[in-house]
Coordinates of C-alpha atoms in Angstrom, one line a residue:
Chain A
M1 CA -0.3 -0.3 0.1
A2 CA 1.4 3.5 -1.1
I3 CA 2.3 5.7 2.0
E4 CA 0.9 8.8 2.3
I5 CA 3.1 11.8 3.4
V6 CA 0.4 14.0 5.8
K7 CA 1.5 17.7 4.4
E8 CA 0.5 20.8 7.1
K9 CA -0.6 23.5 5.9
Y10 CA -0.7 26.9 7.7
S11 CA -2.6 29.5 7.2
S12 CA -1.3 32.4 8.7
P13 CA 2.3 33.5 6.6
I14 CA 5.0 35.5 9.2
N15 CA 5.3 39.2 8.5
T16 CA 7.4 40.5 6.5
V17 CA 10.1 43.1 7.2
E18 CA 12.2 45.3 4.9
I19 CA 15.7 46.7 5.5
G20 CA 17.5 49.1 4.0
S21 CA 16.1 51.4 0.4
G22 CA 16.3 51.7 -2.3
A23 CA 17.3 48.9 -4.6
K24 CA 19.6 47.1 -2.3
C25 CA 17.0 46.6 0.4
V26 CA 16.5 43.5 1.8
K27 CA 13.5 41.1 2.8
I28 CA 13.0 38.3 5.2
G29 CA 10.6 36.7 7.0
G30 CA 7.2 35.9 5.1
E31 CA 7.2 31.9 5.7
T32 CA 3.8 30.0 5.3
T33 CA 5.7 26.6 6.3
L34 CA 8.5 25.8 9.3
P35 CA 12.1 26.1 7.6
F36 CA 13.3 24.3 4.1
L37 CA 9.7 22.7 3.5
F38 CA 9.0 23.4 0.2
D39 CA 5.7 20.5 -0.1
E40 CA 4.0 22.8 2.5
G41 CA 4.4 26.0 2.2
D42 CA 6.4 29.1 0.4
M43 CA 9.6 31.1 1.5
P44 CA 9.1 33.8 0.0
N45 CA 12.5 35.5 1.5
A46 CA 15.9 33.3 0.9
P47 CA 17.0 33.6 4.9
V48 CA 19.5 36.4 4.9
V49 CA 23.2 36.4 6.1
A50 CA 24.8 39.4 7.6
L51 CA 28.2 40.1 8.5
E52 CA 28.8 41.6 12.0
M53 CA 31.4 44.1 12.8
L54 CA 32.2 47.4 15.1
D55 CA 32.6 50.5 15.4
C56 CA 36.2 50.4 17.1
E57 CA 39.0 48.2 16.8
P58 CA 37.8 45.0 18.2
V59 CA 40.0 43.8 21.9
D60 CA 38.9 40.6 23.0
W61 CA 37.8 39.5 19.2
A62 CA 40.1 35.9 18.7
D63 CA 43.5 36.6 17.2
S64 CA 41.9 34.0 14.1
L65 CA 38.5 35.9 14.1
K66 CA 40.9 39.7 13.2
A67 CA 43.0 38.0 10.9
A68 CA 40.0 37.2 8.5
Y69 CA 39.7 41.3 8.1
G70 CA 43.7 41.4 8.5
D71 CA 43.8 45.8 9.0
A72 CA 40.8 46.9 8.3
V73 CA 39.2 46.5 11.6
K74 CA 41.6 49.6 12.1
D75 CA 39.2 51.7 10.9
P76 CA 35.6 50.7 10.6
V77 CA 34.7 52.6 7.4
K78 CA 37.4 50.4 5.9
W79 CA 36.0 47.4 7.6
A80 CA 32.3 47.6 6.4
V81 CA 33.8 48.3 2.3
K82 CA 36.1 44.9 3.0
C83 CA 33.2 42.9 4.5
V84 CA 31.1 44.3 1.3
K85 CA 33.8 44.0 -2.2
E86 CA 35.7 41.4 -0.9
F87 CA 33.3 38.9 1.6
G88 CA 29.5 40.0 -0.4
A89 CA 27.8 40.6 2.3
K90 CA 24.1 41.8 1.9
V91 CA 23.9 43.7 5.2
L92 CA 26.3 45.0 7.6
C93 CA 25.5 44.5 10.9
V94 CA 27.7 47.4 13.1
R95 CA 27.9 46.9 16.7
L96 CA 28.3 50.7 18.7
Q97 CA 30.4 49.0 20.7
S98 CA 33.1 52.3 21.8
T99 CA 29.9 53.6 23.3
H100 CA 30.1 51.5 26.4
P101 CA 31.4 52.7 29.0
D102 CA 33.8 50.5 29.5
S103 CA 35.4 50.5 25.0
G104 CA 35.8 54.1 26.0
G105 CA 32.2 55.8 25.7
K106 CA 32.2 57.1 22.8
T107 CA 29.1 59.7 22.9
A108 CA 26.4 59.7 19.9
E109 CA 28.1 63.1 18.0
Q110 CA 30.9 60.8 17.9
V111 CA 29.8 58.1 15.9
I112 CA 27.3 58.9 13.8
P113 CA 29.7 60.6 11.2
I114 CA 31.4 57.0 11.3
L115 CA 28.2 55.6 10.6
K116 CA 27.4 57.9 7.8
S117 CA 30.4 57.3 6.3
I118 CA 29.3 53.3 6.4
V119 CA 25.9 54.1 5.1
K120 CA 27.6 56.4 2.0
E121 CA 30.6 54.1 0.9
A122 CA 29.4 50.2 1.7
G123 CA 26.2 50.9 0.3
V124 CA 24.6 48.1 2.4
P125 CA 21.4 48.0 4.5
L126 CA 22.2 48.0 8.4
V127 CA 21.8 46.4 11.2
I128 CA 23.3 48.7 14.6
V129 CA 22.8 47.3 17.3
G130 CA 23.9 49.3 20.8
G131 CA 27.2 48.6 22.6
G132 CA 24.8 46.9 25.2
D133 CA 24.9 49.5 28.3
E134 CA 21.6 50.3 29.1
E135 CA 21.6 53.9 29.4
K136 CA 24.1 55.0 27.2
D137 CA 22.1 53.3 25.0
N138 CA 19.3 54.6 25.6
D139 CA 21.1 57.7 25.2
V140 CA 23.3 57.4 22.2
L141 CA 20.3 55.4 20.0
P142 CA 18.4 58.1 19.4
K143 CA 20.6 60.4 17.5
V144 CA 21.7 57.3 15.9
S145 CA 18.5 57.0 14.4
Q146 CA 18.1 59.7 13.9
A147 CA 20.7 61.0 12.1
L148 CA 20.2 58.2 9.8
K149 CA 16.3 58.6 9.4
G150 CA 15.1 57.8 6.1
E151 CA 17.5 55.0 5.9
N152 CA 14.7 51.9 7.2
C153 CA 17.3 50.2 9.4
L154 CA 16.5 47.1 12.3
F155 CA 17.9 48.4 15.4
G156 CA 18.3 46.5 18.4
I157 CA 17.8 45.7 21.0
A158 CA 14.8 46.1 22.8
T159 CA 13.7 44.2 25.8
Q160 CA 10.7 43.9 27.9
D161 CA 12.1 45.8 30.8
N162 CA 14.3 48.7 28.2
Y163 CA 11.8 49.4 25.1
K164 CA 9.5 52.3 25.6
T165 CA 13.2 54.9 24.3
L166 CA 14.2 52.8 21.5
T167 CA 11.0 52.4 19.8
A168 CA 9.7 55.5 20.6
T169 CA 12.3 56.4 18.5
C170 CA 12.4 53.9 15.7
L171 CA 8.8 55.0 15.5
A172 CA 9.5 58.1 15.0
D173 CA 12.7 58.1 12.2
G174 CA 10.9 54.9 10.3
H175 CA 13.3 52.6 11.3
S176 CA 12.7 48.4 11.7
I177 CA 13.5 47.2 15.4
I178 CA 14.2 44.1 17.2
A179 CA 12.7 42.7 20.4
E180 CA 14.5 40.5 22.6
S181 CA 13.3 37.7 25.0
P182 CA 16.1 35.6 27.2
I183 CA 14.8 32.1 25.6
D184 CA 11.1 32.9 27.2
I185 CA 8.3 32.0 24.4
N186 CA 5.9 34.5 27.1
I187 CA 8.3 37.2 27.5
A188 CA 8.7 37.1 23.3
K189 CA 4.6 37.6 22.9
Q190 CA 5.0 40.0 25.1
V191 CA 7.7 42.2 24.2
N192 CA 6.0 42.3 20.8
I193 CA 3.0 43.6 22.6
L194 CA 4.5 46.0 24.6
I195 CA 6.1 47.6 21.8
S196 CA 3.0 47.7 19.0
D197 CA 1.3 49.3 21.9
M198 CA 2.7 51.9 21.0
G199 CA 2.1 52.3 18.4
F200 CA 4.6 50.5 16.1
N201 CA 3.7 48.2 13.3
P202 CA 3.7 44.9 14.6
A203 CA 5.1 43.9 10.9
R204 CA 8.6 45.5 12.1
I205 CA 9.4 44.1 14.8
V206 CA 12.1 41.0 14.1
M207 CA 12.6 38.6 17.6
H208 CA 15.4 38.0 18.9
P209 CA 14.8 34.6 21.0
T210 CA 18.5 34.7 22.2
T211 CA 21.4 32.5 20.3
T212 CA 23.1 30.1 22.4
S213 CA 26.3 28.4 20.4
L214 CA 26.2 24.9 19.7
G215 CA 27.4 23.3 23.1
Y216 CA 25.7 25.6 25.1
G217 CA 21.6 24.6 24.9
M218 CA 21.2 25.8 20.8
E219 CA 18.8 23.0 21.5
Y220 CA 16.3 25.5 24.2
V221 CA 16.3 27.8 21.9
Y222 CA 15.2 25.7 18.6
S223 CA 12.1 24.4 20.7
I224 CA 11.0 28.1 20.9
M225 CA 11.7 29.4 17.5
E226 CA 9.2 26.3 16.6
R227 CA 7.4 26.6 19.1
G228 CA 5.9 30.1 18.1
R229 CA 6.5 29.4 14.6
L230 CA 3.3 26.9 15.5
A231 CA 1.6 29.4 17.0
A232 CA 2.8 32.4 14.2
F233 CA 1.6 30.3 11.8
I234 CA -1.8 29.3 13.0
G235 CA -3.0 32.4 14.6
D236 CA -0.9 34.3 16.7
K237 CA -0.1 37.7 15.2
M238 CA 1.8 38.7 18.2
L239 CA 4.4 36.3 17.5
A240 CA 4.4 36.5 13.4
M241 CA 7.5 37.9 14.0
P242 CA 11.2 37.1 11.8
F243 CA 14.2 35.5 13.9
V244 CA 17.5 37.5 13.7
L245 CA 20.5 35.3 15.5
F246 CA 23.4 36.9 16.9
V247 CA 25.2 33.6 15.7
G248 CA 28.3 34.9 15.5
A249 CA 28.9 36.4 18.7
E250 CA 28.3 34.1 20.8
V251 CA 29.6 31.0 19.0
W252 CA 32.9 33.7 19.6
K253 CA 32.3 33.9 23.2
T254 CA 32.9 29.6 23.4
K255 CA 36.2 28.5 24.5
E256 CA 36.0 25.6 21.1
A257 CA 35.9 29.1 18.9
K258 CA 38.4 30.9 20.2
E259 CA 40.5 29.1 21.5
S260 CA 41.7 26.8 18.9
A261 CA 42.4 26.5 14.7
A262 CA 41.1 28.9 13.2
A263 CA 38.6 26.4 11.3
Q264 CA 37.0 24.7 14.1
G265 CA 35.9 27.6 15.2
V266 CA 34.6 28.7 11.5
N267 CA 33.0 25.1 11.7
W268 CA 31.5 26.0 15.3
E269 CA 29.9 29.8 14.1
L270 CA 28.6 27.6 11.0
T271 CA 27.3 24.6 12.5
T272 CA 25.6 26.8 14.5
A273 CA 24.1 29.0 12.2
I274 CA 23.1 25.8 9.9
A275 CA 20.8 24.8 13.2
M276 CA 19.6 28.2 13.4
L277 CA 19.1 28.0 10.2
Q278 CA 16.7 24.5 10.4
A279 CA 14.4 26.6 13.7
G280 CA 13.2 29.3 11.5
A281 CA 16.1 32.3 11.6
D282 CA 15.5 34.8 8.8
L283 CA 18.5 36.2 9.4
L284 CA 22.0 35.3 10.9
I285 CA 24.6 38.3 12.3
M286 CA 27.9 36.7 11.8
R287 CA 30.8 37.0 12.7
H288 CA 33.5 34.6 10.8
P289 CA 33.0 35.8 6.7
E290 CA 34.4 31.8 5.8
A291 CA 31.8 31.2 7.8
A292 CA 29.4 33.3 6.5
K293 CA 29.9 32.8 3.4
S294 CA 29.4 28.4 4.1
A295 CA 25.7 29.6 5.8
A296 CA 25.4 31.6 2.6
K297 CA 25.7 28.5 0.8
Y298 CA 23.9 26.0 2.3
I299 CA 20.8 29.1 2.4
A300 CA 21.0 28.8 -1.6
I301 CA 21.4 24.8 -1.7
A302 CA 18.3 24.6 -0.1
M303 CA 16.3 27.3 -1.5
E304 CA 16.8 25.3 -4.6
E305 CA 14.4 22.5 -3.4
K306 CA 11.9 25.4 -3.9
Chain B
M1 CA -13.1 30.0 19.5
I2 CA -16.2 30.8 16.4
V3 CA -18.2 33.7 19.0
I4 CA -21.7 34.3 17.5
G5 CA -22.3 37.6 18.4
E6 CA -26.9 37.2 19.9
L7 CA -27.8 41.3 19.9
I8 CA -29.2 41.6 16.5
N9 CA -32.5 39.7 17.7
G10 CA -36.2 41.3 16.8
M11 CA -36.9 39.8 20.4
Y12 CA -34.9 42.5 22.1
K13 CA -37.7 45.8 22.8
D14 CA -34.5 48.0 21.3
V15 CA -33.5 46.1 18.1
G16 CA -37.6 44.8 17.6
K17 CA -38.5 48.8 18.1
A18 CA -35.8 49.5 15.6
I19 CA -36.6 46.6 13.1
V20 CA -40.4 48.9 12.9
N21 CA -39.0 51.7 12.3
K22 CA -35.4 50.8 10.2
E23 CA -33.8 52.9 12.3
A24 CA -31.0 52.2 11.3
D25 CA -28.0 53.4 13.0
V26 CA -28.9 51.2 16.1
I27 CA -28.5 48.4 14.1
Q28 CA -25.0 49.4 12.7
H29 CA -24.0 50.2 16.8
L30 CA -24.9 46.6 17.4
A31 CA -23.7 45.0 14.5
V32 CA -19.9 47.3 14.7
D33 CA -19.6 47.3 18.9
Q34 CA -20.4 43.1 18.7
V35 CA -17.2 43.0 15.9
K36 CA -15.0 45.5 18.5
A37 CA -16.3 42.9 20.7
G38 CA -14.4 39.8 19.0
A39 CA -17.5 38.4 17.7
T40 CA -16.8 36.7 14.5
V41 CA -19.9 36.2 13.1
L42 CA -23.2 38.0 13.8
D43 CA -26.7 36.2 14.9
V44 CA -29.3 37.6 12.1
N45 CA -32.9 37.2 13.8
T46 CA -36.3 39.6 12.8
G47 CA -38.1 38.7 16.5
P48 CA -41.5 38.3 17.1
Y49 CA -42.5 42.1 16.6
S50 CA -41.6 41.2 12.4
K51 CA -44.3 41.6 10.2
N52 CA -42.5 40.8 7.3
Q53 CA -40.0 38.5 8.2
K54 CA -38.5 38.0 4.7
D55 CA -38.3 41.8 3.2
D56 CA -36.8 42.3 6.8
M57 CA -33.9 40.0 7.4
K58 CA -32.7 41.2 3.7
W59 CA -32.8 45.6 5.4
L60 CA -31.3 44.0 8.3
I61 CA -28.3 41.9 6.9
E62 CA -27.9 45.2 3.5
T63 CA -28.0 47.6 6.9
I64 CA -24.9 45.4 8.8
Q65 CA -22.6 43.9 5.5
G66 CA -22.9 48.1 4.7
V67 CA -20.8 48.6 8.1
V68 CA -19.0 45.3 8.7
Q69 CA -17.7 42.5 6.9
V70 CA -18.2 39.5 8.7
P71 CA -20.1 35.9 7.9
L72 CA -23.7 36.3 9.5
A73 CA -25.9 33.5 11.2
L74 CA -28.9 34.0 9.7
D75 CA -31.4 32.8 12.3
S76 CA -35.0 32.1 11.5
T77 CA -37.5 29.1 11.8
K78 CA -38.7 30.0 7.9
A79 CA -36.5 28.5 4.9
D80 CA -38.0 31.3 2.6
V81 CA -37.3 33.8 5.2
I82 CA -33.3 32.4 5.6
E83 CA -33.4 31.7 1.6
E84 CA -34.0 35.4 1.0
G85 CA -30.5 36.6 3.1
L86 CA -28.8 34.0 1.7
K87 CA -29.1 35.5 -1.8
L88 CA -27.8 38.6 -0.6
V89 CA -24.8 37.5 2.3
T90 CA -21.1 38.2 1.3
K91 CA -19.8 36.0 3.1
R92 CA -20.5 32.1 3.6
A93 CA -22.8 32.0 5.6
I94 CA -24.2 29.8 9.0
I95 CA -28.1 28.6 8.9
N96 CA -29.5 28.7 12.2
S97 CA -31.6 26.3 12.6
T98 CA -32.1 22.7 11.8
N99 CA -33.5 20.1 14.2
A100 CA -33.0 16.3 13.5
D101 CA -36.7 15.8 12.3
D102 CA -36.2 14.5 8.6
A103 CA -38.6 16.8 6.9
K104 CA -37.0 19.9 8.3
M105 CA -33.3 18.6 7.6
Q106 CA -34.0 17.7 4.5
T107 CA -34.9 21.8 3.7
I108 CA -32.6 23.3 5.8
F109 CA -29.7 20.8 3.7
T110 CA -31.1 22.1 0.7
L111 CA -30.0 25.0 1.5
A112 CA -26.9 24.6 2.5
K113 CA -26.0 22.5 -0.6
K114 CA -27.5 25.0 -2.7
Y115 CA -25.8 28.1 -1.2
N116 CA -22.7 26.6 0.6
T117 CA -23.3 27.0 4.0
Q118 CA -22.7 26.0 7.2
V119 CA -25.3 24.2 9.2
I120 CA -25.9 24.5 13.2
G121 CA -28.2 21.2 14.3
L122 CA -29.9 21.4 17.4
A123 CA -30.2 18.3 19.3
M124 CA -33.5 17.7 19.2
D125 CA -37.3 17.0 17.3
K126 CA -40.7 17.1 17.2
S127 CA -40.8 16.0 20.4
G128 CA -38.8 18.8 21.9
V129 CA -35.5 18.5 24.0
P130 CA -34.1 15.7 25.5
N131 CA -33.5 15.5 28.9
S132 CA -30.6 12.6 28.6
K133 CA -27.2 12.4 27.0
D134 CA -27.8 9.5 24.9
K135 CA -31.0 11.5 23.4
R136 CA -28.8 13.9 22.6
L137 CA -26.2 11.8 20.7
E138 CA -29.0 10.5 18.6
L139 CA -30.4 13.0 17.1
A140 CA -27.1 14.8 17.1
A141 CA -25.6 11.4 15.5
T142 CA -29.5 11.3 12.7
I143 CA -28.1 15.3 11.9
V144 CA -24.8 13.8 10.9
A145 CA -25.3 11.2 8.9
K146 CA -28.5 13.6 6.8
A147 CA -25.6 16.1 6.2
I148 CA -22.6 13.1 5.5
E149 CA -26.4 12.3 3.1
F150 CA -26.2 15.4 1.5
D151 CA -22.7 15.4 1.0
I152 CA -22.0 18.5 3.8
A153 CA -18.4 18.7 5.4
T154 CA -19.3 17.0 8.6
D155 CA -16.8 20.2 10.0
D156 CA -19.8 22.8 8.9
L157 CA -21.8 21.3 11.4
F158 CA -22.2 23.0 14.7
L159 CA -24.2 20.7 16.1
D160 CA -26.2 21.8 19.5
P161 CA -26.8 19.9 22.0
I162 CA -29.2 22.8 23.8
V163 CA -29.1 24.3 26.8
L164 CA -31.5 24.3 29.2
P165 CA -31.7 27.5 32.1
V166 CA -30.0 26.6 34.9
N167 CA -32.8 27.2 37.3
V168 CA -34.9 25.1 35.6
A169 CA -33.5 21.5 34.4
Q170 CA -30.2 21.8 36.8
T171 CA -30.0 17.9 36.3
Q172 CA -29.1 18.8 32.6
G173 CA -26.0 20.6 33.2
T174 CA -23.4 17.7 33.3
E175 CA -26.3 16.2 30.2
V176 CA -25.3 18.8 28.0
L177 CA -21.4 19.0 29.0
E178 CA -20.9 15.0 28.1
S179 CA -22.6 15.5 25.3
I180 CA -20.2 18.4 23.2
R181 CA -17.7 16.2 24.6
E182 CA -19.5 13.2 22.6
F183 CA -20.6 14.9 20.1
R184 CA -17.4 16.0 18.9
L185 CA -16.2 12.1 18.1
L186 CA -19.7 11.2 16.1
C187 CA -17.2 11.6 12.8
D188 CA -13.8 12.8 11.1
P189 CA -13.3 15.6 9.8
S190 CA -15.1 16.4 14.4
P191 CA -17.7 18.6 13.7
N192 CA -18.5 21.9 15.4
T193 CA -20.2 22.3 18.1
T194 CA -22.1 25.2 19.4
I195 CA -25.0 27.0 22.5
G196 CA -27.2 28.9 23.4
L197 CA -25.1 30.6 26.0
S198 CA -27.5 32.8 27.3
N199 CA -30.6 30.6 28.0
V200 CA -28.6 28.9 31.2
S201 CA -28.7 32.1 33.3
Q202 CA -32.4 32.5 32.4
G203 CA -34.6 33.8 35.0
T204 CA -31.0 33.4 37.2
K205 CA -29.5 36.4 39.6
F206 CA -26.4 36.6 38.5
R207 CA -26.2 36.1 34.9
S208 CA -23.0 36.8 33.1
L209 CA -21.8 35.0 36.2
V210 CA -23.7 31.8 35.5
N211 CA -22.7 32.0 31.8
R212 CA -19.1 32.5 32.1
T213 CA -18.2 30.1 34.0
F214 CA -20.7 27.7 31.7
L215 CA -19.1 28.9 29.5
A216 CA -15.7 27.6 30.6
M217 CA -16.8 24.5 31.3
A218 CA -18.5 24.4 27.8
I219 CA -14.8 25.0 26.3
A220 CA -13.7 22.4 28.6
N221 CA -15.4 19.8 26.9
G222 CA -14.5 20.8 23.5
L223 CA -16.7 23.3 22.6
T224 CA -15.7 25.3 19.5
S225 CA -18.3 28.1 19.4
A226 CA -20.7 29.5 21.2
I227 CA -24.2 32.5 20.5
L228 CA -23.2 35.3 23.2
D229 CA -23.5 38.2 23.6
P230 CA -19.7 39.4 22.9
L231 CA -20.3 43.2 24.5
D232 CA -19.9 40.9 28.0
K233 CA -16.2 41.4 29.0
E234 CA -16.1 39.9 31.5
L235 CA -17.6 37.1 29.6
M236 CA -14.7 37.0 26.6
D237 CA -12.4 37.4 28.9
A238 CA -13.0 34.0 30.4
M239 CA -13.8 32.7 27.4
I240 CA -10.7 33.8 26.9
T241 CA -8.7 32.5 29.6
A242 CA -10.2 29.0 29.4
E243 CA -8.5 28.7 25.7
L244 CA -5.4 29.2 27.4
I245 CA -5.4 27.4 30.4
L246 CA -6.2 24.1 27.1
N247 CA -2.9 25.8 25.7
K248 CA -4.6 27.0 22.1
A249 CA -2.6 30.0 22.3
I250 CA 0.6 30.4 24.1
Y251 CA 1.0 32.7 27.6
C252 CA 2.3 35.7 27.9
D253 CA 1.6 38.9 30.5
S254 CA -1.2 41.0 28.2
F255 CA -3.2 37.5 27.1
L256 CA -6.3 40.0 26.7
E257 CA -4.7 41.7 25.2
A258 CA -2.6 39.5 22.4
Y259 CA -6.2 38.0 22.0
R260 CA -7.7 40.7 21.0
K261 CA -5.2 41.6 18.5
K262 CA -6.0 38.7 16.2

């Protein structure tokens, strides 16, 4: 007897979010199926790999990671251009590390010219995340957001306890926003509601479910993402947002990536990235250009089944 | 949950008056308010004061569809009144209702097939409302069998076990709740189930409390829709919470709001 393969059909798609403006604008999301199950639904937009860079020379990056960029890490604009011209990045993620009080505590006025040069020279859509100090981020990000008005960037990071400033800013300047939750589907939904309660269009929110690296509880993130997706597909609008994962930043914290030969770090990052793609990632923020290149290749091959 | 808003019913005095005097704004307000409060379907009933039910049904449908686009449950004991309405609806309608009498089912399912509608099937017949779960089940099975004969998808049926007021038929509460659970097992795909909720509290002192308690219990037994007053906020909150507890939605602190944002 022939076995009939059970196929799921879902009623509600994931939102499509555009990042950037003009010809180089990228779209993420829009799925009507779990990742790459093209018999069950569609993925109108292939997942996107972004390269992450800092706005200053990194001090704690692994040598093997830094070496991949050479001297360019000394100049953020050159670094950005290298990511795009040499490594083919379609999106750049700039972490405003230099604004963190422990990393020099630069002001918004000091970083804005750098970002403007990056916009001009690199010419790709930008994801911009703060240095990670809440108070400083709430001071810097609104000014940066205003300076980049019209660029349709993706700004982060909003959390349950700190979302108002960034939400108001992104709303005023027309940017999209990253909503983060600590591997907790309930809080993920709550942050999305809080942000949209401020009048922010839910279709401009990208969720960060928290990233963990291979070997450090990656499967928890995977299951949270899957649960969110399944709820979204049957109509939960407050979970119908694309996912962003900061794979590079997480992986390159681990001793497995940092303290061994370059190839192991690259493979660690790539493996984590692929698992996250299979969990439903729409935007991967990666650090090592070789890992990013291989992840992009993986996406291209997986999308061929379409 | 499929929430069928019950308020556009000529049995209510102000609605009856609005129908007689053709006060469109009264009807339209009720339509908009119910949909805003979470009704996914609106029941339409011309009520006992209507002198010309066909014309009133037509007027009601046109008036409602002028302001909201949701499916309508055309509620009348007269097939010709329902048919007049079916000619006008812009969304897939529900016929409210048939019972388990053969002649009635024949008429209603013919209409349902012709106009591609869903149907509410009342587990009662000529001899009235049954007083046991078993009799309800038997009548429901009769309705399901007839629907299949008409090639109507079983999930397009809404089986109603007939809720009776708690103050006059207290033994019927458990019979109804168990019926809801067992109706779901009658066929595959499972039929929908529905109740005329407000009936349970008819003549009682704390109507809203009785309604929302019974609704939560019915939902726990697998109820998939109800005809109710969506403007009763506490009732809607209880419904949302009951569905949450059954894992139909993902919890978050603002779960009531999350449901309403759908």
